[in-house]
Amino acid sequence: MATLSVEWGKNSPSAFSTPKSRTLTQKKGKETGCPMAAKRCGGDQDLLDWVGTDISASIFHLLDHPADLVCAAAVSRPWRRFVIENNLSKSLCLRLCPEVATVAAVAEVTRSPPSPAVPVSESERDFRIYSNLAGAVVSEPRNPDVAIITHCIGASSTDQFPKETMEHTLDEDYIVNFRPSYWSSGGADNPDEPESLTYRLNHDICIVDEIKVQPFEAYFQHGDPIYSAKAVRFRMGHYKLPRGSESFVTHKDENKMVNADKNYMWTYTSPGYPMLQENVLQSFKLPRPVLCIGGVVMIELLGGVQKQKADDRYYICICSAQVKGRSLSPMFMFDISDPEGYSILKYLPNTKDLYAKDMKQDDTKESLEWLSLIARYNKMNQIAVVNALMGPLFMNEYDVDDVSDDDFFE
């Protein structure tokens, strides 16, 4: 008796742990992975024919783990055809991460140009892409969730720029160059006036589990007031305009206008969370792991609670912001599909078993799209490493979208 187990690469971003019970046992010439599947109902009639399409679909929809669905597709040809033709892998993916509904199209990008002599059906392709994406979402990360902010895109307002720029929210230290390190809003007469901070994550496709925010305690003011927000809310998505059109905070530009909603396609909005008026790093655990498509996170600060005595206006001040999660790139990347800002999810299956040294492009037979996507990933990965070692850089010091043909072969 042989055992067939479905498993994604252990070291790949799409690998998900498959419990020992998630195996399909087969006898030669007869499938026995599922008692109901093994039973012939009415002679040679398959279970799918016996119970009918609607009931079969209802049964398959009860499978809540991608490993189970892949195992079911391996039972027999009719079962595989049923899973693929009914888009069950996409349905499961949508249940795990509803953000996938905003994806306009999916594409598979292989290292070598596809052969026209070997056509691949769209349904087969979609099955592979959504199965691997669902597996990546439920997988246990090799490392605990880490901070994945790379750069600051912009703040809704800043009181004294650049002294109180939002770049200070990425500093790990409370005091930098003998000065307090924090961002301050421009101030408002209305305590319900919202503010926002928008950040770029380290890669295109990320899983976000938790966001941490720390309000600033103005120890240099009488009474040590803490300028927290009433509540926080989080949005995730991507910039609508083509790559190269993005703008970021620099030493000379606070990039305030970039925060307009019209510039973004928001694929997820969290519930609101009350913020404590305490000088601590406050953790906001999301209701479920969220697929951030496009690598943009906005922290909305919903109203102020503290007035500044000097001008009797409400301010919100933040000294630290962290987004905790993990990257699914380079196996999954994305591009903008049209002026409306909908995205194309791109699956790169050949990255599963690649090591860092293999990411260098030196084969002229590789497809141009593969080269472009890997070059972009390498640039972003370099920035993430530099940030981890030296602290955050301003975007004009290292532009991830400034990728030329020469970069493909660096």
Short mmCIF file of C-alpha atoms in Angstrom, two decimals:
data_model
loop_
_atom_site.label_atom_id
_atom_site.label_comp_id
_atom_site.label_asym_id
_atom_site.label_seq_id
_atom_site.Cartn_x
_atom_site.Cartn_y
_atom_site.Cartn_z
CA MET A 1 0.00 0.00 0.00
CA ALA A 2 1.51 3.32 -1.13
CA THR A 3 0.91 6.72 0.42
CA LEU A 4 0.54 9.83 -1.73
CA SER A 5 1.10 13.09 0.15
CA VAL A 6 0.64 16.54 -1.34
CA GLU A 7 3.30 18.98 -0.21
CA TRP A 8 4.60 22.33 -1.38
CA GLY A 9 8.34 23.05 -1.11
CA LYS A 10 9.31 23.31 2.56
CA ASN A 11 11.41 26.41 2.03
CA SER A 12 9.08 28.20 -0.35
CA PRO A 13 6.73 31.04 0.60
CA SER A 14 3.80 28.93 -0.57
CA ALA A 15 4.67 25.96 1.59
CA PHE A 16 1.99 25.09 4.11
CA SER A 17 2.24 22.46 6.75
CA THR A 18 0.36 19.32 5.85
CA PRO A 19 -0.61 17.31 8.94
CA LYS A 20 0.13 13.60 8.82
CA SER A 21 -3.59 12.95 8.61
CA ARG A 22 -3.77 14.93 5.36
CA THR A 23 -2.59 12.03 3.18
CA LEU A 24 -4.25 10.10 0.42
CA THR A 25 -3.81 6.34 0.61
CA GLN A 26 -4.11 4.41 -2.62
CA LYS A 27 -4.17 0.80 -3.64
CA LYS A 28 -2.95 -0.17 -7.05
CA GLY A 29 -5.81 0.18 -9.46
CA LYS A 30 -8.27 1.47 -6.84
CA GLU A 31 -8.46 4.75 -4.94
CA THR A 32 -9.15 4.46 -1.21
CA GLY A 33 -8.21 7.93 0.03
CA CYS A 34 -11.82 8.72 0.89
CA PRO A 35 -14.23 6.00 2.08
CA MET A 36 -17.05 7.55 0.10
CA ALA A 37 -14.87 7.85 -2.99
CA ALA A 38 -13.82 4.22 -2.74
CA LYS A 39 -17.38 3.01 -2.56
CA ARG A 40 -18.94 2.36 -5.93
CA CYS A 41 -22.52 3.46 -5.79
CA GLY A 42 -24.63 1.45 -8.17
CA GLY A 43 -21.97 -0.51 -10.06
CA ASP A 44 -19.30 1.71 -11.61
CA GLN A 45 -21.09 4.96 -10.77
CA ASP A 46 -18.80 7.60 -9.23
CA LEU A 47 -19.80 9.45 -6.07
CA LEU A 48 -20.07 12.70 -8.03
CA ASP A 49 -22.61 11.12 -10.38
CA TRP A 50 -24.46 9.46 -7.53
CA VAL A 51 -25.09 12.56 -5.40
CA GLY A 52 -25.24 15.09 -8.23
CA THR A 53 -23.36 18.28 -9.03
CA ASP A 54 -25.03 20.58 -6.50
CA ILE A 55 -24.59 18.30 -3.50
CA SER A 56 -21.04 17.46 -4.58
CA ALA A 57 -20.21 21.16 -4.73
CA SER A 58 -21.67 21.66 -1.25
CA ILE A 59 -19.54 18.81 0.10
CA PHE A 60 -16.36 20.10 -1.50
CA HIS A 61 -17.01 23.59 -0.15
CA LEU A 62 -16.76 22.13 3.36
CA LEU A 63 -13.05 21.56 2.76
CA ASP A 64 -11.41 24.49 4.55
CA HIS A 65 -7.73 23.71 4.01
CA PRO A 66 -6.00 23.89 0.61
CA ALA A 67 -4.17 20.61 1.29
CA ASP A 68 -7.53 18.85 1.59
CA LEU A 69 -8.73 20.30 -1.71
CA VAL A 70 -5.53 19.31 -3.52
CA CYS A 71 -5.80 15.79 -2.09
CA ALA A 72 -9.39 15.57 -3.26
CA ALA A 73 -8.31 16.61 -6.76
CA ALA A 74 -5.80 13.74 -6.71
CA VAL A 75 -8.40 11.03 -5.99
CA SER A 76 -9.38 10.48 -9.61
CA ARG A 77 -9.65 12.21 -12.95
CA PRO A 78 -13.37 12.99 -12.48
CA TRP A 79 -12.68 14.52 -9.08
CA ARG A 80 -9.81 16.60 -10.42
CA ARG A 81 -11.94 17.78 -13.33
CA PHE A 82 -14.76 18.68 -10.94
CA VAL A 83 -12.44 20.69 -8.64
CA ILE A 84 -10.89 22.57 -11.55
CA GLU A 85 -14.02 23.24 -13.61
CA ASN A 86 -15.92 24.56 -10.57
CA ASN A 87 -13.08 26.93 -9.53
CA LEU A 88 -13.04 25.42 -6.06
CA SER A 89 -9.45 26.52 -5.36
CA LYS A 90 -10.40 30.14 -6.10
CA SER A 91 -13.50 29.84 -3.92
CA LEU A 92 -11.41 28.57 -1.02
CA CYS A 93 -8.87 31.34 -1.58
CA LEU A 94 -11.66 33.94 -1.45
CA ARG A 95 -12.90 32.51 1.85
CA LEU A 96 -9.41 32.66 3.32
CA CYS A 97 -8.62 36.15 2.00
CA PRO A 98 -11.54 38.09 0.46
CA GLU A 99 -9.04 40.67 -0.86
CA VAL A 100 -8.46 38.33 -3.82
CA ALA A 101 -11.83 39.47 -5.19
CA THR A 102 -10.20 42.76 -6.23
CA VAL A 103 -7.75 40.99 -8.54
CA ALA A 104 -8.78 41.56 -12.16
CA ALA A 105 -6.71 38.71 -13.62
CA VAL A 106 -4.04 36.15 -12.81
CA ALA A 107 -1.02 35.13 -14.83
CA GLU A 108 1.69 32.50 -14.59
CA VAL A 109 5.20 33.72 -15.39
CA THR A 110 7.74 30.98 -16.01
CA ARG A 111 11.49 31.35 -16.13
CA SER A 112 11.65 30.17 -19.73
CA PRO A 113 9.22 31.49 -22.36
CA PRO A 114 6.21 29.13 -22.59
CA SER A 115 6.20 26.75 -25.53
CA PRO A 116 3.33 27.37 -27.98
CA ALA A 117 3.31 23.63 -28.65
CA VAL A 118 2.13 22.94 -25.08
CA PRO A 119 -1.11 24.87 -24.53
CA VAL A 120 -2.33 25.24 -20.96
CA SER A 121 -6.01 25.72 -20.17
CA GLU A 122 -6.98 28.75 -18.12
CA SER A 123 -8.85 26.59 -15.62
CA GLU A 124 -5.75 24.41 -15.01
CA ARG A 125 -3.62 27.52 -14.62
CA ASP A 126 -6.07 29.13 -12.20
CA PHE A 127 -6.19 25.93 -10.15
CA ARG A 128 -2.42 25.97 -9.72
CA ILE A 129 -2.24 29.68 -8.91
CA TYR A 130 -5.07 29.81 -6.38
CA SER A 131 -4.07 26.52 -4.74
CA ASN A 132 -0.56 27.81 -4.16
CA LEU A 133 -1.81 31.20 -2.99
CA ALA A 134 -4.20 29.59 -0.50
CA GLY A 135 -1.35 27.36 0.67
CA ALA A 136 0.90 30.38 1.19
CA VAL A 137 -1.79 32.15 3.22
CA VAL A 138 -2.28 29.27 5.67
CA SER A 139 1.37 28.25 5.89
CA GLU A 140 3.33 28.65 9.08
CA PRO A 141 6.17 31.14 8.46
CA ARG A 142 9.74 29.94 8.85
CA ASN A 143 10.41 33.00 10.99
CA PRO A 144 8.05 34.84 13.35
CA ASP A 145 6.29 37.84 11.85
CA VAL A 146 8.71 40.73 11.42
CA ALA A 147 8.39 44.45 10.77
CA ILE A 148 7.87 44.88 7.02
CA ILE A 149 7.61 48.66 6.49
CA THR A 150 10.21 49.90 4.01
CA HIS A 151 9.39 53.57 3.41
CA CYS A 152 7.03 56.41 4.22
CA ILE A 153 4.66 57.44 1.46
CA GLY A 154 3.09 60.46 3.15
CA ALA A 155 1.19 61.99 6.06
CA SER A 156 -2.13 63.83 5.91
CA SER A 157 -0.44 66.78 7.65
CA THR A 158 2.77 67.63 9.50
CA ASP A 159 3.18 70.43 12.01
CA GLN A 160 6.87 71.25 11.60
CA PHE A 161 8.44 69.57 8.60
CA PRO A 162 11.02 68.04 8.52
CA LYS A 163 11.63 68.25 12.30
CA GLU A 164 8.41 66.31 12.96
CA THR A 165 8.34 64.20 9.76
CA MET A 166 6.62 60.81 9.74
CA GLU A 167 10.02 59.26 8.95
CA HIS A 168 10.64 59.45 12.71
CA THR A 169 7.93 56.81 13.26
CA LEU A 170 10.33 54.22 11.79
CA ASP A 171 13.11 55.04 14.25
CA GLU A 172 13.57 52.47 16.97
CA ASP A 173 14.93 55.00 19.45
CA TYR A 174 12.87 57.54 21.36
CA ILE A 175 15.70 60.08 21.10
CA VAL A 176 17.66 60.55 17.86
CA ASN A 177 20.52 63.06 17.55
CA PHE A 178 19.62 64.47 20.99
CA ARG A 179 16.07 65.28 19.84
CA PRO A 180 12.76 63.51 20.50
CA SER A 181 11.81 61.36 17.51
CA TYR A 182 8.12 61.58 16.57
CA TRP A 183 5.60 62.72 13.96
CA SER A 184 3.06 65.46 14.76
CA SER A 185 -0.13 66.32 12.92
CA GLY A 186 -0.74 69.90 11.83
CA GLY A 187 -3.27 70.53 14.60
CA ALA A 188 -7.05 70.93 14.42
CA ASP A 189 -9.82 72.82 16.20
CA ASN A 190 -12.17 69.86 15.82
CA PRO A 191 -11.28 66.87 18.03
CA ASP A 192 -12.86 64.50 15.45
CA GLU A 193 -10.53 65.62 12.65
CA PRO A 194 -8.88 62.44 11.26
CA GLU A 195 -5.24 62.10 10.27
CA SER A 196 -3.40 59.36 8.41
CA LEU A 197 0.07 57.92 7.85
CA THR A 198 0.73 55.84 4.70
CA TYR A 199 3.59 53.39 4.36
CA ARG A 200 5.16 51.15 1.70
CA LEU A 201 5.85 47.54 2.68
CA ASN A 202 8.93 45.63 1.66
CA HIS A 203 7.29 43.61 -1.13
CA ASP A 204 4.31 43.55 -3.48
CA ILE A 205 2.34 40.77 -1.81
CA CYS A 206 2.41 40.42 1.98
CA ILE A 207 0.44 38.74 4.73
CA VAL A 208 -0.24 41.21 7.56
CA ASP A 209 -1.26 39.94 10.99
CA GLU A 210 -0.68 42.83 13.37
CA ILE A 211 -0.01 46.57 13.45
CA LYS A 212 1.61 48.40 16.37
CA VAL A 213 1.39 52.12 17.08
CA GLN A 214 2.84 54.16 19.95
CA PRO A 215 1.57 57.67 20.78
CA PHE A 216 4.12 60.28 21.81
CA GLU A 217 4.49 61.65 25.32
CA ALA A 218 5.66 65.28 25.16
CA TYR A 219 7.97 65.17 28.18
CA PHE A 220 9.17 68.71 27.39
CA GLN A 221 5.66 70.18 27.96
CA HIS A 222 4.03 70.84 31.31
CA GLY A 223 2.21 67.77 32.61
CA ASP A 224 3.86 65.42 30.08
CA PRO A 225 0.75 65.21 27.83
CA ILE A 226 0.31 62.17 25.59
CA TYR A 227 -0.96 63.05 22.13
CA SER A 228 -2.76 59.82 21.24
CA ALA A 229 -5.68 59.29 18.87
CA LYS A 230 -9.17 58.31 19.94
CA ALA A 231 -9.09 55.26 17.70
CA VAL A 232 -7.17 53.73 14.81
CA ARG A 233 -8.18 51.95 11.62
CA PHE A 234 -6.09 50.33 8.90
CA ARG A 235 -6.37 50.18 5.13
CA MET A 236 -4.36 48.07 2.71
CA GLY A 237 -4.04 48.14 -1.05
CA HIS A 238 -1.98 49.62 -3.83
CA TYR A 239 -1.29 52.77 -5.77
CA LYS A 240 -3.52 53.13 -8.85
CA LEU A 241 -1.04 54.74 -11.20
CA PRO A 242 1.61 52.76 -13.16
CA ARG A 243 4.94 51.93 -11.60
CA GLY A 244 7.31 54.85 -11.61
CA SER A 245 4.47 57.29 -10.84
CA GLU A 246 4.63 56.74 -7.09
CA SER A 247 6.01 59.48 -4.84
CA PHE A 248 7.38 59.32 -1.32
CA VAL A 249 8.50 61.42 1.61
CA THR A 250 11.91 63.00 1.04
CA HIS A 251 14.11 65.38 3.03
CA LYS A 252 12.53 68.34 1.22
CA ASP A 253 8.97 67.16 0.51
CA GLU A 254 6.45 65.81 2.98
CA ASN A 255 4.38 64.43 0.06
CA LYS A 256 1.12 65.42 1.74
CA MET A 257 -1.23 65.26 -1.26
CA VAL A 258 -0.41 61.62 -2.02
CA ASN A 259 -2.75 60.45 0.76
CA ALA A 260 -5.90 61.24 -1.24
CA ASP A 261 -8.12 58.17 -1.56
CA LYS A 262 -8.43 58.70 -5.31
CA ASN A 263 -4.78 57.64 -5.66
CA TYR A 264 -5.33 54.17 -4.19
CA MET A 265 -7.26 50.96 -4.62
CA TRP A 266 -8.03 49.87 -1.06
CA THR A 267 -8.57 46.12 -0.90
CA TYR A 268 -9.04 45.85 2.88
CA THR A 269 -10.34 48.13 5.63
CA SER A 270 -10.14 46.98 9.23
CA PRO A 271 -12.62 47.67 12.01
CA GLY A 272 -11.81 50.58 14.31
CA TYR A 273 -9.76 49.99 17.46
CA PRO A 274 -9.75 52.31 20.48
CA MET A 275 -6.33 53.72 21.34
CA LEU A 276 -5.19 54.14 24.92
CA GLN A 277 -3.74 57.48 26.00
CA GLU A 278 -0.60 55.76 27.20
CA ASN A 279 3.03 56.03 26.17
CA VAL A 280 3.37 52.35 25.16
CA LEU A 281 3.63 50.46 21.88
CA GLN A 282 0.02 49.35 21.45
CA SER A 283 -0.70 46.16 19.52
CA PHE A 284 -3.70 45.88 17.19
CA LYS A 285 -4.19 42.27 16.10
CA LEU A 286 -6.22 41.97 12.90
CA PRO A 287 -9.28 39.68 12.95
CA ARG A 288 -7.51 37.38 10.45
CA PRO A 289 -4.32 37.39 8.39
CA VAL A 290 -4.84 39.95 5.60
CA LEU A 291 -3.43 39.66 2.09
CA CYS A 292 -2.00 43.08 1.26
CA ILE A 293 -2.04 43.28 -2.54
CA GLY A 294 0.31 46.05 -3.63
CA GLY A 295 2.24 46.66 -0.44
CA VAL A 296 0.60 49.90 0.79
CA VAL A 297 -0.73 50.31 4.36
CA MET A 298 -2.51 53.39 5.69
CA ILE A 299 -2.88 53.96 9.44
CA GLU A 300 -5.93 56.14 10.06
CA LEU A 301 -5.91 58.09 13.31
CA LEU A 302 -9.54 58.83 14.10
CA GLY A 303 -9.66 62.01 16.14
CA GLY A 304 -7.47 63.58 18.82
CA VAL A 305 -7.84 63.58 22.59
CA GLN A 306 -5.14 66.02 23.70
CA LYS A 307 -5.03 69.81 23.28
CA GLN A 308 -1.80 71.72 23.23
CA LYS A 309 -1.99 74.54 25.75
CA ALA A 310 0.11 76.89 23.61
CA ASP A 311 -2.54 77.24 20.88
CA ASP A 312 -5.57 75.35 22.28
CA ARG A 313 -5.63 72.95 19.30
CA TYR A 314 -5.85 69.15 19.11
CA TYR A 315 -2.74 67.29 17.94
CA ILE A 316 -1.93 63.65 17.30
CA CYS A 317 1.69 62.60 17.71
CA ILE A 318 3.12 59.15 16.94
CA CYS A 319 6.65 58.05 17.80
CA SER A 320 6.55 54.48 16.46
CA ALA A 321 4.59 52.50 13.85
CA GLN A 322 5.17 48.87 12.90
CA VAL A 323 3.45 46.52 10.48
CA LYS A 324 4.05 42.86 11.34
CA GLY A 325 3.79 40.15 8.72
CA ARG A 326 5.63 38.26 5.99
CA SER A 327 6.25 38.53 2.29
CA LEU A 328 4.88 36.15 -0.36
CA SER A 329 7.22 37.55 -3.02
CA PRO A 330 8.90 36.62 -5.31
CA MET A 331 6.54 33.71 -5.81
CA PHE A 332 3.67 36.20 -6.05
CA MET A 333 3.99 39.66 -7.60
CA PHE A 334 1.51 42.13 -9.01
CA ASP A 335 1.05 44.74 -11.72
CA ILE A 336 -1.57 47.38 -12.51
CA SER A 337 -3.98 46.24 -15.23
CA ASP A 338 -5.83 49.40 -16.26
CA PRO A 339 -6.48 53.06 -15.35
CA GLU A 340 -9.10 51.96 -12.82
CA GLY A 341 -6.31 50.50 -10.74
CA TYR A 342 -7.25 46.82 -10.72
CA SER A 343 -4.35 44.45 -10.28
CA ILE A 344 -2.95 41.42 -12.06
CA LEU A 345 -1.67 38.75 -9.69
CA LYS A 346 1.44 37.08 -11.12
CA TYR A 347 2.58 33.65 -10.00
CA LEU A 348 6.24 32.70 -10.51
CA PRO A 349 6.39 28.93 -9.84
CA ASN A 350 10.09 28.60 -10.70
CA THR A 351 11.07 30.67 -7.65
CA LYS A 352 10.10 27.89 -5.25
CA ASP A 353 13.49 26.22 -5.19
CA LEU A 354 15.70 29.20 -6.00
CA TYR A 355 18.33 30.38 -3.59
CA ALA A 356 19.42 34.01 -3.42
CA LYS A 357 22.40 33.38 -5.71
CA ASP A 358 20.07 31.91 -8.31
CA MET A 359 18.08 35.17 -8.47
CA LYS A 360 20.81 36.70 -10.62
CA GLN A 361 19.81 36.64 -14.27
CA ASP A 362 22.50 35.28 -16.56
CA ASP A 363 20.56 33.12 -18.98
CA THR A 364 19.57 34.82 -22.21
CA LYS A 365 16.87 32.20 -22.64
CA GLU A 366 14.90 33.53 -19.68
CA SER A 367 11.66 35.36 -20.45
CA LEU A 368 11.73 39.16 -20.36
CA GLU A 369 8.78 39.31 -17.97
CA TRP A 370 10.56 36.95 -15.57
CA LEU A 371 13.70 39.10 -15.73
CA SER A 372 11.74 42.29 -15.05
CA LEU A 373 9.85 40.87 -12.06
CA ILE A 374 12.96 39.28 -10.50
CA ALA A 375 14.92 42.52 -10.99
CA ARG A 376 12.18 44.43 -9.17
CA TYR A 377 12.14 41.86 -6.36
CA ASN A 378 15.93 42.03 -6.00
CA LYS A 379 15.82 45.82 -5.71
CA MET A 380 13.15 45.72 -3.03
CA ASN A 381 14.93 42.94 -1.18
CA GLN A 382 18.16 44.94 -1.12
CA ILE A 383 16.31 47.89 0.40
CA ALA A 384 14.76 45.66 3.07
CA VAL A 385 18.20 44.31 4.02
CA VAL A 386 19.75 47.79 4.13
CA ASN A 387 16.85 49.07 6.26
CA ALA A 388 17.31 46.20 8.70
CA LEU A 389 21.00 46.97 9.07
CA MET A 390 21.13 50.76 8.85
CA GLY A 391 17.60 52.04 9.40
CA PRO A 392 15.10 53.42 6.87
CA LEU A 393 16.24 55.35 3.80
CA PHE A 394 14.37 58.12 2.02
CA MET A 395 12.94 56.93 -1.28
CA ASN A 396 15.01 59.31 -3.40
CA GLU A 397 18.09 57.59 -2.02
CA TYR A 398 17.06 54.24 -3.45
CA ASP A 399 14.19 54.06 -5.94
CA VAL A 400 12.72 50.58 -6.29
CA ASP A 401 10.96 51.45 -9.54
CA ASP A 402 14.06 52.76 -11.26
CA VAL A 403 14.83 49.40 -12.87
CA SER A 404 16.63 49.47 -16.23
CA ASP A 405 17.47 46.64 -18.58
CA ASP A 406 21.01 46.67 -17.21
CA ASP A 407 19.68 45.77 -13.78
CA PHE A 408 18.48 42.40 -15.13
CA PHE A 409 22.06 41.21 -15.42
CA GLU A 410 23.73 42.85 -12.42
#
